[in-house]
Amino acid sequence: MAIKYGRPLESQVRVVPAEPKGAPRADALDLIHRPRRNRRTDWARRMVRENTLSANDLIWPLFLVDGDNVRTPVPSMPGVERISVDQAVRDAERAAALDIPCLALFPYTDPTLRNETGSEALNPENLVCRTVQAIKKAVPDIGILCDVALDPYTSHGHDGLIADGVILNDETVGVLVQQSILQADAGCDIIAPSDMMDGRIGAIRQGLDDAGHDAIQIMAYAAKYASCFYGPFRDAVGSSTTLTGDKRTYQMDFCNSDEALREVELDLEEGADMVMVKPGLPYLDIVRRIKDTFSHPTFVYQVSGEYAMIMAAASNGWLDGEKAMVESLMAFKRAGADGILTYFAPRVAEKLKKGRLF
């Protein structure tokens, strides 16, 4: 027995039986599994997070316009501008500094250069070709994706040649092959046919290979739907006022899902290196099905209408714009997308550069 000043310690201490630590409360549920444990703290949430977003997932679309030192706002797309070649070079430098791997180029063609056949698409000195050359000279290591279609160049606003009101498939494909070779000659890295003509991927692959461009990648707009969400984009490239009729005879019916798998399968068989779904958020089920079925690089385009809705709601105080931006992009990753074409690219990349998104 321990002794202190001649008296037992037990005589100086009142011992009170303690309730066992962690004893069940009267109202506690008898649960073994409590999923909230993994959500209790920020570090725990980060540790078990299933999907992440990085700058490597981003492709930044740029709208081009002729001139010098031009940055003209697109009214229906707040924060997005039409930019001249010199400003595109500046944005390419910014993209490189933010670790954005690739830019997508779309031209606003002067109405005086538009005609029935879209012949400006085959001009080696057109706006896209000059921009590709300028960017590659200044920022050689950034990737450049070029849209292949005739709608920015035609006076009727359609993606192909027309005869008696009918979009001509095979004749259009012949022009698209020439357009692709021209863009590859200028220094483009990825050819992205968005026209939805049948057989164009195989023809373009053969044309590129025959021209010595066998290393050029093809990202096929494989599942491109006839959608109302393209409206602001058409404003940006100047085709909204020229488009006659609609594009439902060649872009996909938004009621269909199985058809998207057939389109992707054909494009992969014809030599596509990557495939794309467009639009994005209304078609997450299509992204998931394509990725699960083909396990092939799958991209998604968060189109102008999606961007404009988020920006409009944010400007009215109806949404937290920054949170909506991140949540929408994460939805694409969760659905299986390997990369995202988005007008939010520089804003997201800036946040990533500074730290965490959340």
Short mmCIF file of C-alpha atoms in Angstrom, two decimals:
data_model
loop_
_atom_site.label_atom_id
_atom_site.label_comp_id
_atom_site.label_asym_id
_atom_site.label_seq_id
_atom_site.Cartn_x
_atom_site.Cartn_y
_atom_site.Cartn_z
CA MET A 1 0.00 0.00 0.00
CA ALA A 2 1.37 3.40 -0.95
CA ILE A 3 1.96 5.69 2.06
CA LYS A 4 2.13 9.50 2.02
CA TYR A 5 2.96 11.28 5.31
CA GLY A 6 1.97 8.10 7.11
CA ARG A 7 -1.61 7.92 5.66
CA PRO A 8 -2.95 5.61 2.93
CA LEU A 9 -3.71 7.41 -0.34
CA GLU A 10 -7.05 5.64 -0.55
CA SER A 11 -8.21 7.53 2.50
CA GLN A 12 -7.59 10.88 0.75
CA VAL A 13 -9.25 10.17 -2.60
CA ARG A 14 -12.92 9.72 -3.23
CA VAL A 15 -13.32 7.13 -5.95
CA VAL A 16 -16.40 7.70 -8.17
CA PRO A 17 -17.21 4.98 -10.71
CA ALA A 18 -16.98 6.56 -14.20
CA GLU A 19 -19.40 5.86 -17.01
CA PRO A 20 -17.51 3.91 -19.66
CA LYS A 21 -16.28 6.22 -22.44
CA GLY A 22 -18.39 5.86 -25.54
CA ALA A 23 -21.29 4.32 -23.73
CA PRO A 24 -24.36 4.21 -25.99
CA ARG A 25 -26.84 7.02 -25.69
CA ALA A 26 -30.42 6.16 -25.07
CA ASP A 27 -31.40 7.59 -28.49
CA ALA A 28 -28.44 6.09 -30.47
CA LEU A 29 -29.14 3.89 -33.46
CA ASP A 30 -27.55 0.47 -33.56
CA LEU A 31 -25.49 1.09 -36.72
CA ILE A 32 -22.33 -0.62 -37.89
CA HIS A 33 -22.06 1.42 -41.10
CA ARG A 34 -22.02 5.20 -40.82
CA PRO A 35 -21.03 6.64 -44.26
CA ARG A 36 -20.87 10.14 -42.77
CA ARG A 37 -17.60 9.20 -41.04
CA ASN A 38 -15.85 9.62 -44.41
CA ARG A 39 -17.47 13.03 -44.87
CA ARG A 40 -16.82 14.40 -41.39
CA THR A 41 -13.72 16.49 -42.22
CA ASP A 42 -12.24 18.22 -45.23
CA TRP A 43 -9.12 16.05 -45.23
CA ALA A 44 -11.22 12.88 -45.07
CA ARG A 45 -13.42 13.99 -47.95
CA ARG A 46 -10.33 14.70 -50.03
CA MET A 47 -8.80 11.36 -49.14
CA VAL A 48 -11.76 9.30 -50.38
CA ARG A 49 -12.75 11.52 -53.32
CA GLU A 50 -13.52 9.35 -56.37
CA ASN A 51 -13.07 11.92 -59.13
CA THR A 52 -10.78 14.91 -59.46
CA LEU A 53 -10.41 17.77 -61.91
CA SER A 54 -7.07 19.10 -63.15
CA ALA A 55 -5.89 21.53 -65.81
CA ASN A 56 -5.01 18.49 -67.92
CA ASP A 57 -8.75 17.86 -68.34
CA LEU A 58 -9.38 21.21 -70.04
CA ILE A 59 -9.57 22.37 -73.64
CA TRP A 60 -10.13 26.12 -74.04
CA PRO A 61 -12.25 27.22 -77.05
CA LEU A 62 -11.29 30.57 -78.60
CA PHE A 63 -13.31 32.65 -81.06
CA LEU A 64 -11.22 34.38 -83.71
CA VAL A 65 -11.84 37.58 -85.65
CA ASP A 66 -9.79 39.55 -88.18
CA GLY A 67 -7.97 42.70 -87.11
CA ASP A 68 -5.22 43.77 -84.73
CA ASN A 69 -5.45 44.09 -80.96
CA VAL A 70 -9.16 43.21 -81.05
CA ARG A 71 -11.13 41.81 -78.14
CA THR A 72 -14.86 42.08 -78.80
CA PRO A 73 -17.28 40.74 -76.15
CA VAL A 74 -19.83 38.12 -77.19
CA PRO A 75 -23.04 39.54 -75.62
CA SER A 76 -24.70 36.17 -75.02
CA MET A 77 -21.55 34.72 -73.40
CA PRO A 78 -20.36 37.05 -70.62
CA GLY A 79 -16.59 36.89 -70.21
CA VAL A 80 -16.04 35.40 -73.70
CA GLU A 81 -14.64 37.50 -76.54
CA ARG A 82 -13.85 37.34 -80.23
CA ILE A 83 -10.13 37.94 -80.46
CA SER A 84 -7.65 38.80 -83.21
CA VAL A 85 -4.62 36.68 -84.05
CA ASP A 86 -2.25 38.66 -81.81
CA GLN A 87 -4.64 38.33 -78.87
CA ALA A 88 -5.02 34.60 -79.53
CA VAL A 89 -1.26 34.33 -79.12
CA ARG A 90 -1.55 36.12 -75.77
CA ASP A 91 -4.26 33.70 -74.66
CA ALA A 92 -2.11 30.77 -75.80
CA GLU A 93 0.70 32.07 -73.61
CA ARG A 94 -1.75 32.38 -70.72
CA ALA A 95 -3.01 28.85 -71.32
CA ALA A 96 0.53 27.48 -71.26
CA ALA A 97 1.23 29.29 -67.98
CA LEU A 98 -1.94 27.72 -66.52
CA ASP A 99 -1.01 24.22 -67.77
CA ILE A 100 -4.02 24.04 -70.09
CA PRO A 101 -2.85 21.52 -72.70
CA CYS A 102 -4.96 22.43 -75.72
CA LEU A 103 -6.85 25.26 -77.43
CA ALA A 104 -9.80 24.88 -79.82
CA LEU A 105 -10.13 27.52 -82.55
CA PHE A 106 -13.37 28.78 -84.11
CA PRO A 107 -13.48 31.64 -86.64
CA TYR A 108 -15.89 34.50 -87.08
CA THR A 109 -15.75 34.86 -90.85
CA ASP A 110 -16.43 38.26 -92.38
CA PRO A 111 -19.81 38.06 -94.17
CA THR A 112 -18.16 39.27 -97.39
CA LEU A 113 -16.06 36.08 -97.38
CA ARG A 114 -19.01 33.72 -96.97
CA ASN A 115 -20.58 32.02 -99.95
CA GLU A 116 -22.67 29.00 -100.91
CA THR A 117 -19.70 26.63 -101.01
CA GLY A 118 -17.75 27.98 -98.03
CA SER A 119 -14.68 28.40 -100.20
CA GLU A 120 -12.85 30.46 -97.54
CA ALA A 121 -12.40 27.19 -95.62
CA LEU A 122 -9.90 26.18 -98.33
CA ASN A 123 -7.93 29.41 -98.27
CA PRO A 124 -4.45 28.63 -96.83
CA GLU A 125 -4.30 32.23 -95.57
CA ASN A 126 -7.65 32.14 -93.80
CA LEU A 127 -8.08 33.28 -90.20
CA VAL A 128 -7.72 29.84 -88.64
CA CYS A 129 -4.57 28.93 -90.55
CA ARG A 130 -2.90 32.27 -89.73
CA THR A 131 -3.78 31.88 -86.06
CA VAL A 132 -2.43 28.33 -85.90
CA GLN A 133 0.85 29.46 -87.43
CA ALA A 134 1.17 32.43 -85.07
CA ILE A 135 0.42 30.38 -81.94
CA LYS A 136 2.77 27.57 -82.92
CA LYS A 137 5.56 30.07 -83.52
CA ALA A 138 5.10 31.68 -80.09
CA VAL A 139 3.97 28.69 -78.00
CA PRO A 140 5.08 25.58 -79.88
CA ASP A 141 4.30 23.09 -77.11
CA ILE A 142 0.60 23.86 -76.71
CA GLY A 143 -1.89 21.66 -78.54
CA ILE A 144 -4.23 23.15 -81.13
CA LEU A 145 -7.55 21.60 -82.11
CA CYS A 146 -9.24 22.82 -85.30
CA ASP A 147 -12.91 22.46 -86.06
CA VAL A 148 -13.61 20.92 -89.47
CA ALA A 149 -16.97 21.97 -90.89
CA LEU A 150 -18.24 24.51 -93.39
CA ASP A 151 -20.81 26.38 -91.30
CA PRO A 152 -18.45 29.24 -90.32
CA TYR A 153 -17.83 29.86 -94.02
CA THR A 154 -21.14 29.26 -95.80
CA SER A 155 -23.68 31.97 -96.53
CA HIS A 156 -26.50 29.58 -95.55
CA GLY A 157 -24.93 28.58 -92.20
CA HIS A 158 -24.96 24.83 -92.81
CA ASP A 159 -22.08 22.41 -92.28
CA GLY A 160 -22.14 21.11 -95.84
CA LEU A 161 -22.79 21.84 -99.47
CA ILE A 162 -26.42 22.22 -100.53
CA ALA A 163 -28.27 21.36 -103.73
CA ASP A 164 -32.03 21.86 -104.04
CA GLY A 165 -32.31 22.28 -100.29
CA VAL A 166 -30.55 18.99 -99.54
CA ILE A 167 -27.23 18.73 -97.65
CA LEU A 168 -24.88 16.75 -99.90
CA ASN A 169 -22.99 14.16 -97.89
CA ASP A 170 -20.30 12.75 -100.18
CA GLU A 171 -19.52 16.01 -101.94
CA THR A 172 -19.16 17.73 -98.58
CA VAL A 173 -16.77 15.06 -97.32
CA GLY A 174 -14.45 15.77 -100.23
CA VAL A 175 -14.22 19.43 -99.17
CA LEU A 176 -13.71 18.50 -95.52
CA VAL A 177 -10.72 16.36 -96.44
CA GLN A 178 -9.12 19.34 -98.16
CA GLN A 179 -9.91 21.58 -95.18
CA SER A 180 -8.31 19.07 -92.81
CA ILE A 181 -5.11 18.82 -94.83
CA LEU A 182 -4.91 22.61 -95.01
CA GLN A 183 -5.18 22.93 -91.23
CA ALA A 184 -2.62 20.18 -90.69
CA ASP A 185 -0.25 21.96 -93.08
CA ALA A 186 -0.63 25.10 -90.94
CA GLY A 187 0.45 23.21 -87.81
CA CYS A 188 -2.79 22.00 -86.25
CA ASP A 189 -2.40 18.99 -83.91
CA ILE A 190 -5.96 17.66 -83.70
CA ILE A 191 -8.51 17.63 -86.50
CA ALA A 192 -12.03 17.73 -85.05
CA PRO A 193 -14.76 17.16 -87.66
CA SER A 194 -18.04 18.55 -86.29
CA ASP A 195 -20.13 18.28 -89.46
CA MET A 196 -21.72 14.86 -88.83
CA MET A 197 -21.46 13.76 -92.47
CA ASP A 198 -21.37 9.99 -92.94
CA GLY A 199 -17.94 8.52 -93.67
CA ARG A 200 -15.96 11.67 -93.11
CA ILE A 201 -13.61 10.24 -90.46
CA GLY A 202 -12.32 7.48 -92.75
CA ALA A 203 -11.92 9.88 -95.67
CA ILE A 204 -10.10 12.48 -93.56
CA ARG A 205 -7.81 9.84 -92.02
CA GLN A 206 -6.88 8.59 -95.48
CA GLY A 207 -6.40 12.11 -96.79
CA LEU A 208 -4.16 13.11 -93.88
CA ASP A 209 -2.07 9.95 -94.18
CA ASP A 210 -1.64 10.39 -97.92
CA ALA A 211 -0.50 13.98 -97.33
CA GLY A 212 2.15 12.89 -94.84
CA HIS A 213 0.17 13.83 -91.73
CA ASP A 214 -0.15 10.37 -90.23
CA ALA A 215 0.74 11.73 -86.76
CA ILE A 216 -2.17 14.19 -86.70
CA GLN A 217 -4.91 13.11 -84.28
CA ILE A 218 -8.62 13.05 -85.04
CA MET A 219 -11.18 13.88 -82.38
CA ALA A 220 -14.53 13.03 -83.91
CA TYR A 221 -17.66 14.87 -82.92
CA ALA A 222 -19.16 11.39 -82.90
CA ALA A 223 -22.35 12.09 -80.97
CA LYS A 224 -23.34 15.63 -81.86
CA TYR A 225 -27.01 16.31 -81.26
CA ALA A 226 -29.31 18.78 -82.99
CA SER A 227 -29.64 21.00 -79.94
CA CYS A 228 -30.99 24.40 -78.96
CA PHE A 229 -27.99 24.87 -76.66
CA TYR A 230 -25.76 26.06 -79.54
CA GLY A 231 -27.43 29.47 -79.82
CA PRO A 232 -24.73 31.67 -78.25
CA PHE A 233 -22.01 29.83 -80.19
CA ARG A 234 -23.74 30.68 -83.44
CA ASP A 235 -23.80 34.30 -82.34
CA ALA A 236 -20.07 34.14 -81.67
CA VAL A 237 -19.16 32.71 -85.10
CA GLY A 238 -21.77 34.75 -86.95
CA SER A 239 -23.92 31.92 -88.28
CA SER A 240 -27.08 32.58 -86.27
CA THR A 241 -28.30 35.20 -88.73
CA THR A 242 -27.34 33.20 -91.81
CA LEU A 243 -28.67 29.74 -90.89
CA THR A 244 -31.61 28.69 -93.02
CA GLY A 245 -33.77 25.90 -91.62
CA ASP A 246 -32.24 23.52 -89.08
CA LYS A 247 -29.62 20.77 -88.95
CA ARG A 248 -31.77 17.79 -88.02
CA THR A 249 -31.02 15.86 -91.21
CA TYR A 250 -27.39 15.40 -90.18
CA GLN A 251 -27.07 16.15 -86.45
CA MET A 252 -28.53 13.52 -84.12
CA ASP A 253 -32.06 13.35 -82.74
CA PHE A 254 -31.85 14.20 -79.03
CA CYS A 255 -34.40 11.46 -78.30
CA ASN A 256 -31.86 8.75 -79.19
CA SER A 257 -29.19 6.98 -77.19
CA ASP A 258 -28.40 3.70 -78.96
CA GLU A 259 -27.77 5.67 -82.14
CA ALA A 260 -24.89 7.44 -80.41
CA LEU A 261 -23.16 4.12 -79.81
CA ARG A 262 -23.49 3.22 -83.48
CA GLU A 263 -22.04 6.58 -84.53
CA VAL A 264 -19.09 6.21 -82.15
CA GLU A 265 -18.42 2.67 -83.29
CA LEU A 266 -18.31 3.76 -86.93
CA ASP A 267 -15.98 6.68 -86.20
CA LEU A 268 -13.59 4.47 -84.24
CA GLU A 269 -13.59 1.88 -87.00
CA GLU A 270 -12.76 4.63 -89.49
CA GLY A 271 -9.73 5.79 -87.50
CA ALA A 272 -10.83 8.32 -84.88
CA ASP A 273 -8.32 8.61 -82.03
CA MET A 274 -10.80 10.30 -79.68
CA VAL A 275 -14.53 10.86 -79.66
CA MET A 276 -16.67 13.70 -78.39
CA VAL A 277 -20.21 14.15 -77.09
CA LYS A 278 -21.91 17.49 -77.69
CA PRO A 279 -23.71 19.14 -75.82
CA GLY A 280 -22.60 18.18 -72.35
CA LEU A 281 -24.81 18.37 -69.26
CA PRO A 282 -28.06 17.24 -70.95
CA TYR A 283 -26.17 14.23 -72.35
CA LEU A 284 -24.25 12.80 -69.39
CA ASP A 285 -25.97 9.46 -69.94
CA ILE A 286 -24.48 9.34 -73.45
CA VAL A 287 -20.98 10.06 -72.11
CA ARG A 288 -21.33 7.24 -69.60
CA ARG A 289 -22.60 4.72 -72.15
CA ILE A 290 -19.87 5.55 -74.65
CA LYS A 291 -17.08 5.31 -72.08
CA ASP A 292 -18.40 2.06 -70.63
CA THR A 293 -18.92 0.50 -74.06
CA PHE A 294 -15.70 1.48 -75.84
CA SER A 295 -13.15 2.40 -73.12
CA HIS A 296 -11.74 4.92 -75.57
CA PRO A 297 -10.65 8.53 -74.96
CA THR A 298 -13.99 10.32 -74.59
CA PHE A 299 -14.43 14.09 -74.50
CA VAL A 300 -17.43 16.31 -73.90
CA TYR A 301 -18.20 19.87 -74.97
CA GLN A 302 -19.80 22.11 -72.36
CA VAL A 303 -21.44 24.20 -75.04
CA SER A 304 -22.25 27.88 -75.18
CA GLY A 305 -25.82 27.54 -73.96
CA GLU A 306 -24.73 25.65 -70.86
CA TYR A 307 -22.10 28.30 -70.13
CA ALA A 308 -24.55 31.14 -70.74
CA MET A 309 -27.18 29.66 -68.39
CA ILE A 310 -24.72 29.38 -65.51
CA MET A 311 -23.39 32.88 -66.12
CA ALA A 312 -26.89 34.37 -66.37
CA ALA A 313 -28.08 32.69 -63.17
CA ALA A 314 -24.91 33.79 -61.37
CA SER A 315 -25.28 37.39 -62.54
CA ASN A 316 -28.82 37.46 -61.13
CA GLY A 317 -27.70 36.03 -57.81
CA TRP A 318 -29.67 32.83 -58.33
CA LEU A 319 -26.58 30.59 -58.22
CA ASP A 320 -23.09 30.77 -56.80
CA GLY A 321 -21.34 30.97 -60.17
CA GLU A 322 -17.98 29.62 -59.01
CA LYS A 323 -19.54 26.61 -57.30
CA ALA A 324 -21.88 25.92 -60.23
CA MET A 325 -18.92 26.06 -62.61
CA VAL A 326 -16.92 23.50 -60.65
CA GLU A 327 -19.90 21.24 -59.96
CA SER A 328 -20.88 21.15 -63.64
CA LEU A 329 -17.36 20.25 -64.73
CA MET A 330 -17.08 17.55 -62.10
CA ALA A 331 -20.31 16.04 -63.44
CA PHE A 332 -18.52 15.37 -66.74
CA LYS A 333 -15.64 13.65 -64.98
CA ARG A 334 -18.06 11.58 -62.91
CA ALA A 335 -19.85 10.51 -66.09
CA GLY A 336 -16.56 9.22 -67.49
CA ALA A 337 -15.23 12.05 -69.65
CA ASP A 338 -11.47 12.16 -70.12
CA GLY A 339 -11.51 15.84 -71.01
CA ILE A 340 -13.82 18.83 -71.37
CA LEU A 341 -14.07 21.64 -73.88
CA THR A 342 -15.27 24.54 -71.77
CA TYR A 343 -15.29 28.33 -71.83
CA PHE A 344 -14.61 28.15 -68.09
CA ALA A 345 -11.16 26.67 -68.77
CA PRO A 346 -9.02 29.70 -67.80
CA ARG A 347 -11.09 30.45 -64.69
CA VAL A 348 -10.88 26.87 -63.47
CA ALA A 349 -7.19 26.64 -64.28
CA GLU A 350 -6.57 29.85 -62.30
CA LYS A 351 -8.29 28.32 -59.27
CA LEU A 352 -6.28 25.13 -59.64
CA LYS A 353 -3.07 27.12 -59.90
CA LYS A 354 -3.85 28.93 -56.65
CA GLY A 355 -4.76 25.82 -54.70
CA ARG A 356 -7.89 23.73 -54.37
CA LEU A 357 -11.20 24.04 -56.18
CA PHE A 358 -13.31 23.43 -53.08
#
